[in-house]
XYZ file of C-alpha atoms in Angstrom:
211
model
C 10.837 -4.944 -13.904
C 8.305 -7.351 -12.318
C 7.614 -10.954 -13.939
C 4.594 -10.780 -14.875
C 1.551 -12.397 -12.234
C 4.564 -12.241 -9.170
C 3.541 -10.517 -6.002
C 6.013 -7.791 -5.532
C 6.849 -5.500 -2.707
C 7.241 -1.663 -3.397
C 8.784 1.249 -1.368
C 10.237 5.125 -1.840
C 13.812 5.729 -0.394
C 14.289 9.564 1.019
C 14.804 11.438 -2.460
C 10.817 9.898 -2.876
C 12.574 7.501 -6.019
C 10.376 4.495 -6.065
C 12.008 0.882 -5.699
C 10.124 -2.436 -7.167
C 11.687 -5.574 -5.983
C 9.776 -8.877 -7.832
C 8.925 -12.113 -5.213
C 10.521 -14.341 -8.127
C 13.534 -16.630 -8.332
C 14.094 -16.922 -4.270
C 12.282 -18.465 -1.492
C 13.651 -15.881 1.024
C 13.758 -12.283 0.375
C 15.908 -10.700 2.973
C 15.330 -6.898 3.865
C 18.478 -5.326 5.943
C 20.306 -2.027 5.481
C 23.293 -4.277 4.737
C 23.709 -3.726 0.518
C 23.481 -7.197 0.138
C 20.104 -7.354 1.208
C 17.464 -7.832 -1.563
C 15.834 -5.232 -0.358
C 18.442 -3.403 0.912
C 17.264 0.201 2.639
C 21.021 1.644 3.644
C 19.795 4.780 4.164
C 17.565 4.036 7.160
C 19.535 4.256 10.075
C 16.527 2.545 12.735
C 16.974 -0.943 9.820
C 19.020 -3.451 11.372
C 21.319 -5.342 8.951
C 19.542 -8.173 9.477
C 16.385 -7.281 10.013
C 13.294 -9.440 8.569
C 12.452 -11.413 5.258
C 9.787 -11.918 3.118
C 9.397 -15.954 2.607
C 7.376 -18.073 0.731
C 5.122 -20.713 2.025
C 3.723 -22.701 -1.038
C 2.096 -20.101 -2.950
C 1.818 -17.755 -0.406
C 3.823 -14.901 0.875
C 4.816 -14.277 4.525
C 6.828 -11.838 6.373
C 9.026 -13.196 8.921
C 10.379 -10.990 11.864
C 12.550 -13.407 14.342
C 12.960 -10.950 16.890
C 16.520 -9.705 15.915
C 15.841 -6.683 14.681
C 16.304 -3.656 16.997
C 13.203 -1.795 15.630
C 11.151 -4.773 14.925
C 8.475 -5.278 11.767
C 5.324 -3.624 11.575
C 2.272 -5.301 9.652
C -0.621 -2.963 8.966
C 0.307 -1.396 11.925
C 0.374 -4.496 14.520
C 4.022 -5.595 15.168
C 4.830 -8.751 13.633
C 6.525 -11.604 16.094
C 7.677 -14.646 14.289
C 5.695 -15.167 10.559
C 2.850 -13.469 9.124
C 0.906 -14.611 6.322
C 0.753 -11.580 3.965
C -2.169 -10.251 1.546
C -2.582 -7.961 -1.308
C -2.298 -4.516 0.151
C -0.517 -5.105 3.258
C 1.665 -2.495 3.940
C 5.260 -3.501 5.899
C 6.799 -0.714 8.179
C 10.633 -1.502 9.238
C 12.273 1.452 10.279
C 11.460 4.644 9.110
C 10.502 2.561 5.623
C 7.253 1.902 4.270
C 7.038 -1.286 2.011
C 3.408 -2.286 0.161
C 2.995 -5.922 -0.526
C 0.980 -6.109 -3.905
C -0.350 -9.453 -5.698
C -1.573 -8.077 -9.884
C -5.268 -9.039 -9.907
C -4.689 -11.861 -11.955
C -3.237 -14.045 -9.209
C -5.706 -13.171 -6.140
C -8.549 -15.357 -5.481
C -11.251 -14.954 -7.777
C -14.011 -15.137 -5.220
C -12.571 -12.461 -2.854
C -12.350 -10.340 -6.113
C -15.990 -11.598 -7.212
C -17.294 -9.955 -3.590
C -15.488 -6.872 -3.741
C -16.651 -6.247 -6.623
C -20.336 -6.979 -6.261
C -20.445 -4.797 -3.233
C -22.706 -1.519 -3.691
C -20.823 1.856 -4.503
C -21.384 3.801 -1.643
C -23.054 7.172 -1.570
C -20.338 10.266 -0.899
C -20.722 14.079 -0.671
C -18.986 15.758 -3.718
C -16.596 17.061 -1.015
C -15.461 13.466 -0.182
C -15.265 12.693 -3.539
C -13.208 15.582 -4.685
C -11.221 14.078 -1.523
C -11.186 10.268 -2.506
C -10.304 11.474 -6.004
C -7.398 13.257 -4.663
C -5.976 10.202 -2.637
C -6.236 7.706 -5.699
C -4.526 10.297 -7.939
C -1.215 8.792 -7.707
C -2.070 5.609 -8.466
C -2.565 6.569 -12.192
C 0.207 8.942 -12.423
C 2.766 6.265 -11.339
C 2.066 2.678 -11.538
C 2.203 0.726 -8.105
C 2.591 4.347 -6.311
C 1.630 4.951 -2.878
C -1.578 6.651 -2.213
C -1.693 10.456 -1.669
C -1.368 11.874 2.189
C -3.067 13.949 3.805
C -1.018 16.947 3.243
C -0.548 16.087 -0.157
C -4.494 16.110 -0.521
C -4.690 18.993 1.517
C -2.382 21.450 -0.752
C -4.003 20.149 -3.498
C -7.805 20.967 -2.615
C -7.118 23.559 -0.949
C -7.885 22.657 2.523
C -6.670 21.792 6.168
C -5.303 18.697 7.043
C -7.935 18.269 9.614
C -10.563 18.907 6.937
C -8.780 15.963 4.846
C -8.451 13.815 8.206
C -12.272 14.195 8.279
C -13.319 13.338 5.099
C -11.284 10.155 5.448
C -12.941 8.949 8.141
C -16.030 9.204 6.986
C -15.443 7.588 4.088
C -13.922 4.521 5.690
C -16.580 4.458 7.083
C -18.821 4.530 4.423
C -16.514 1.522 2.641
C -16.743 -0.338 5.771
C -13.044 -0.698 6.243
C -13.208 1.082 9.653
C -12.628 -2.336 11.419
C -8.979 -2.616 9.130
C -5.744 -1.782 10.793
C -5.011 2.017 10.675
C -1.988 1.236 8.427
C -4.176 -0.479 6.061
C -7.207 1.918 6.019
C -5.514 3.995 3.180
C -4.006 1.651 0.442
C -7.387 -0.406 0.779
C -9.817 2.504 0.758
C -7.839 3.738 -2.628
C -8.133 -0.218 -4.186
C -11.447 -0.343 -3.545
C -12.560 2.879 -4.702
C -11.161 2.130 -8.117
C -12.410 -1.604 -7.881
C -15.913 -0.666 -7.167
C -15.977 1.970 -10.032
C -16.494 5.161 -7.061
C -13.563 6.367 -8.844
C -12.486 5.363 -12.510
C -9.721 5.438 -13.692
C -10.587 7.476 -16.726
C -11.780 9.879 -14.279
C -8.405 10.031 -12.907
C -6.640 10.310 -16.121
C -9.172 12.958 -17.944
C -8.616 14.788 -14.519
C -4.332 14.481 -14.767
C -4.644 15.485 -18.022
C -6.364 18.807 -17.567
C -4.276 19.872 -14.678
């Protein structure tokens, strides 16, 4: 279980369990497929034993890649050489393995929160809706989860992946996020939909509910 306020990373291993692993009590966090990593991902043959860490500068987080690794670290999509300062929402790719760097609300910056917040809801089709409602689904089903893909989103609405693909766009777009690295585009289109109240949580909930 998380301490309370601590940034944590999050992941899935390949029978889709999910694994929570608290930035508390160490300055390094080491991530290998050696067991005695802390975040230890055995199963992923393209890991190196060695093969990055999560360290802590101050108060912040940063992911450190020294060139080792075999397979390198990916940082919302742009390979990471040496240290990278890392923000809420960052998502991690070593290997085959997808790690999301979260901070709880209470410990971001209150005026980056303050402008997300203010910023106007944008207008979306009901078809992009039914869409972004779709994608943020998880996220009330399973705390911390990963946002739904696009096939996921597809068998659910009935539709083609390409339809889904489509919708996306245009609504990051519409969020302005279009300019974010296409790992990122997805985690921080779901954040902000519920953070701008396009999609509530209640919403979501009413909606698990009555399926």
């Amino acid at each position: 279980m998380a301490k309370r306020g601590a940034p944590f990373v999050v992941y899935r291993d390949p029978s889709g369990r999910q694994h929570l692993v608290a930035l508390t009590g160490s300055e390094v966090v080491t991530i290998g497929r050696q067991p005695a990593s802390l975040v230890s991902l055995t199963w992923d043959a393209a890991v190196s034993r060695v093969h990055a860490a999560l360290e802590r500068v101050g108060e912040e987080w940063t992911l450190v890649d020294d060139g080792g690794s075999r397979n390198g670290s990916f940082l919302n999509g742009s390979r990471c050489y040496g240290r990278r300062r890392l923000a809420s929402g960052d998502v991690i790719r070593v290997g085959a393995t997808t790690l999301l760097y979260l901070v709880p609300t209470a410990r971001q910056d209150s005026d980056s929160t303050a402008a997300i917040s203010s910023k106007r809801v944008p207008a979306v089709t009901d078809a992009q809706r039914r869409v972004l409602t779709a994608l943020c689904r998880p996220l009330v089903r399973e705390r911390y989860a990963a946002p739904a893909g696009n096939r996921e989103i597809a068998d659910e609405l009935v539709l083609s992946v390409e339809t889904v693909k489509t919708h996306l766009h245009a609504l990051v777009e519409a969020f302005g996020l279009q300019d974010l690295p296409h790992g990122a585009k997805r985690s921080e289109l779901a954040r902000r939909a519920l953070e701008t109240g396009a999609i509530t949580e209640d919403e979501l909930l009413a909606e698990a509910r009555g399926r």
